[in-house]
Short mmCIF file of C-alpha atoms in Angstrom, two decimals:
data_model
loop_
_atom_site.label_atom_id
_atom_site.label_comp_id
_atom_site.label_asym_id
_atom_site.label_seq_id
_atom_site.Cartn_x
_atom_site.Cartn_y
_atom_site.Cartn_z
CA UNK A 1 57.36 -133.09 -25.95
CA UNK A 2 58.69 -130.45 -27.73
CA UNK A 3 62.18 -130.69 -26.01
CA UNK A 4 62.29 -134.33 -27.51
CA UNK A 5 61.63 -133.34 -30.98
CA UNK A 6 63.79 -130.10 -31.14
CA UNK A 7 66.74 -132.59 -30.41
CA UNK A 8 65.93 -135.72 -31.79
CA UNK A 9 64.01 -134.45 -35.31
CA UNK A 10 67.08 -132.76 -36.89
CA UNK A 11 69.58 -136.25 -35.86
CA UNK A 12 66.87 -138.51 -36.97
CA UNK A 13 66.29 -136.57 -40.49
CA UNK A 14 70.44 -136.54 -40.97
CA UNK A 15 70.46 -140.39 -40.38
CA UNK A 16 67.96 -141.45 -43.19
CA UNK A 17 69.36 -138.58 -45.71
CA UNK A 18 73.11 -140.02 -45.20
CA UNK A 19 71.80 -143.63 -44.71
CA UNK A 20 69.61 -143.02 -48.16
CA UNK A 21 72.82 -141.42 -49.87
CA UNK A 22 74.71 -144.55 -48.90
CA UNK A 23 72.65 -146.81 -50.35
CA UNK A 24 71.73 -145.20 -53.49
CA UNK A 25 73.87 -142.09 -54.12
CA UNK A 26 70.95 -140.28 -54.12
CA UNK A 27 68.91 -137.52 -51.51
CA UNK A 28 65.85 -137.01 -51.87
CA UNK A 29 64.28 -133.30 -52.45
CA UNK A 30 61.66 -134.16 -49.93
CA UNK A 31 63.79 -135.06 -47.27
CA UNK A 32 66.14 -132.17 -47.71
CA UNK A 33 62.96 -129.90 -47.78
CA UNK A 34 61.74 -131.93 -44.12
CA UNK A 35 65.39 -131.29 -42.75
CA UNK A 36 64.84 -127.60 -43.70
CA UNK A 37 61.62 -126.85 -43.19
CA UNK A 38 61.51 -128.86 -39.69
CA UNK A 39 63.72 -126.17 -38.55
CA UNK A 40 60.96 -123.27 -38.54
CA UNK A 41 58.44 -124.77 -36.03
CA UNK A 42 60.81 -126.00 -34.09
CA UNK A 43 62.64 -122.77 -33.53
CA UNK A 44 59.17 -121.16 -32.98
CA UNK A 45 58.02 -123.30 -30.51
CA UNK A 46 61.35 -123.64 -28.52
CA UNK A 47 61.47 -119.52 -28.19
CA UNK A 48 64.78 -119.06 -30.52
CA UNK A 49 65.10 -115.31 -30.04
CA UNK A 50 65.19 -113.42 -33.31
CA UNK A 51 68.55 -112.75 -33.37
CA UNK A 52 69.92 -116.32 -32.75
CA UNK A 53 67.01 -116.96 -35.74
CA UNK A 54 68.17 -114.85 -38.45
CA UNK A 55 72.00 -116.04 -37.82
CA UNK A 56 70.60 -119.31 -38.30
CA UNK A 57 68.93 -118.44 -41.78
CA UNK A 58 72.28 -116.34 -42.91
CA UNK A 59 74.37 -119.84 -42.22
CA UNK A 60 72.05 -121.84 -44.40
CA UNK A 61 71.58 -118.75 -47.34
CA UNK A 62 75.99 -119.10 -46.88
CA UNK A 63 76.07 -122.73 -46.65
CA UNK A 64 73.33 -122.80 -49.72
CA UNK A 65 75.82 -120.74 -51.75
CA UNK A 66 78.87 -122.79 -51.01
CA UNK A 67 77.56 -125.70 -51.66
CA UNK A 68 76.27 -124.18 -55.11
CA UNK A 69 79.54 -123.12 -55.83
CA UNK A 70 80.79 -126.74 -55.17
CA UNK A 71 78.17 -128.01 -56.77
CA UNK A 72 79.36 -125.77 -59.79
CA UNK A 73 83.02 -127.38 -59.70
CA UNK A 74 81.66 -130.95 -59.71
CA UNK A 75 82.77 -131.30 -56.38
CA UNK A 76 79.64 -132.07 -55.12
CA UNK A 77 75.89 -133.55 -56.70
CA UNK A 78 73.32 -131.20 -56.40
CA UNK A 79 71.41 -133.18 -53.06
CA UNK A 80 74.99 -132.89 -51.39
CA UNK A 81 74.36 -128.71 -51.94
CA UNK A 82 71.26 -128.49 -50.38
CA UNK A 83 71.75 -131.10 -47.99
CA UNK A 84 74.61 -128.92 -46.79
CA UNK A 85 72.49 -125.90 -46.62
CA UNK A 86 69.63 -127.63 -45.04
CA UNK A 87 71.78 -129.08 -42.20
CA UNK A 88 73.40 -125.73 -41.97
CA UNK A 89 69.99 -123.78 -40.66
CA UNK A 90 70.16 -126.18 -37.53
CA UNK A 91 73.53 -124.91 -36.67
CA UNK A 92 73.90 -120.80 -37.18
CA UNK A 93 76.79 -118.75 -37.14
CA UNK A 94 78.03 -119.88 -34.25
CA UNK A 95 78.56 -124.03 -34.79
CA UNK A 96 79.18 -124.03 -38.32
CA UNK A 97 82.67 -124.14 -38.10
CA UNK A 98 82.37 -127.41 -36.01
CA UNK A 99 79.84 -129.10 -38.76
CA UNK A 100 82.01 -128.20 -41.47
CA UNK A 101 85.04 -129.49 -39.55
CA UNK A 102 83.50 -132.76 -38.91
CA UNK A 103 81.55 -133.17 -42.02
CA UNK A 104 84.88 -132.65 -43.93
CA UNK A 105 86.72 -135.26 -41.69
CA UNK A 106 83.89 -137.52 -42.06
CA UNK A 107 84.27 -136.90 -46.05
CA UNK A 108 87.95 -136.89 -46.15
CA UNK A 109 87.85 -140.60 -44.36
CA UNK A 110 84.67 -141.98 -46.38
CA UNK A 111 86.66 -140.48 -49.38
CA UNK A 112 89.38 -142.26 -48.97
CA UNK A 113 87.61 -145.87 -48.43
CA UNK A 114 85.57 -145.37 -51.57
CA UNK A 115 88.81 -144.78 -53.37
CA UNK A 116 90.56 -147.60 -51.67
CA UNK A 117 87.80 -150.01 -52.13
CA UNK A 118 87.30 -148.68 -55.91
CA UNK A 119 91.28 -149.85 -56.41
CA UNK A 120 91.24 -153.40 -55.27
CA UNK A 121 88.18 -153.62 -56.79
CA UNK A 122 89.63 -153.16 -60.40
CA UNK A 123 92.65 -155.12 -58.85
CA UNK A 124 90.49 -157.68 -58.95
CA UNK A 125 89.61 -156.79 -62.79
CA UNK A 126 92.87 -156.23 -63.79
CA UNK A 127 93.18 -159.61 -65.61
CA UNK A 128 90.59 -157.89 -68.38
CA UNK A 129 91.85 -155.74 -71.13
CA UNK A 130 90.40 -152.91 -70.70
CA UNK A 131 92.26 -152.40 -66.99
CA UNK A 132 93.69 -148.84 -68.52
CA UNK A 133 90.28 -147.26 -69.52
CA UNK A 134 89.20 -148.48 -65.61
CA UNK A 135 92.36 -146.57 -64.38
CA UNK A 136 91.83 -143.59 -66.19
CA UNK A 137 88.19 -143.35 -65.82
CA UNK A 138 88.73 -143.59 -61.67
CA UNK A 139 86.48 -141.31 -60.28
CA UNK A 140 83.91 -143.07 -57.73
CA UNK A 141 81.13 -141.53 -56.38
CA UNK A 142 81.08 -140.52 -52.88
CA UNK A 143 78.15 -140.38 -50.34
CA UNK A 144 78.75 -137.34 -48.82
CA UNK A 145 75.05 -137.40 -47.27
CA UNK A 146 76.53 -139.83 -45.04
CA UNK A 147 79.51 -137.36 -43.97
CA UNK A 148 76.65 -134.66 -43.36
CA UNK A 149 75.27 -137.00 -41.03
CA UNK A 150 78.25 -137.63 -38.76
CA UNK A 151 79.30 -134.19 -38.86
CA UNK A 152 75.80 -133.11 -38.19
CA UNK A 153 75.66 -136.16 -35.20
CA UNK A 154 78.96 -134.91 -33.53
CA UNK A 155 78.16 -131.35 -33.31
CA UNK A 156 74.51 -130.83 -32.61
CA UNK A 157 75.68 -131.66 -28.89
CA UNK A 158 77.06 -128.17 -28.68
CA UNK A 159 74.05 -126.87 -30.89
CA UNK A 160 71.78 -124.29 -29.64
CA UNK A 161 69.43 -127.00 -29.50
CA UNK A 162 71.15 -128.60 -26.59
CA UNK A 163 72.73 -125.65 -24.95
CA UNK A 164 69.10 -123.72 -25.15
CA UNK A 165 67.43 -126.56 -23.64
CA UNK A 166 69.90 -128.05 -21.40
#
């Protein structure tokens, strides 16, 4: 029992946070604080040594920071921050780098479709006069919960979740 929920908790918890961010540009405090939290009794009860452990805390105190930071640019909402950080605990050290990497080619593609759908949407608008503020005002919002999720999906395979257990 315990194998089943230290790999399907974490996948489960990414789906609903990037499904919920999809649907309403918004993530939840709760759920970030379940994605983060879940990771404690998990890692107790699977026998995570204590040095795999506090590698995992460092990524997320990193991840937490960098996300701040890009939080600070207004390159991300707040929930994106501490998604990033909460996702990161589940990962460590040593498969952050393949998160990230996904995550960011997740949120380079999803970025690009919200772009391209926001432009032939306001081609579709352009007949109104105010077309030019709509140009110059382009700046849609982007679910990046949702690239979380699929870079979260595609490397928790490699995790230490799966490699541990496997």
């Amino acid at each position: 029992m315990i194998h089943f929920l230290s790999i399907s908790v974490f996948p489960l918890l990414m789906i609903v946070a990037g499904a919920g961010d999809a649907l309403s540009l918004r993530i939840p405090n709760w759920l970030t604080l379940t994605i983060f939290a879940a990771f404690f009794p998990l890692a107790f009860a699977t026998g995570m040594p204590l040095a795999v452990f506090g590698f995992h805390v460092l990524t997320a105190v990193v991840l937490f920071v960098a996300g701040f930071i890009l939080f600070s640019a207004g390159l991300f909402g707040g929930g994106d921050a501490k998604l990033l950080a909460a996702a990161g605990i589940w990962f460590g050290s040593s498969q952050a780098l393949p998160f990230l990497v996904f995550t960011v080619l997740a949120g380079g593609a999803l970025a690009l479709c919200v772009v391209l759908w926001s432009l032939i949407s306001m081609c579709w608008d352009i007949h109104t006069a105010s077309w030019a503020k709509k140009i110059s005002g382009l700046r849609p919002k982007v679910p990046y919960g949702y690239a979380f999720a699929i870079g979260a999906i595609m490397a928790f395979p490699q995790s230490w979740w799966m490699v541990a257990s496997g």
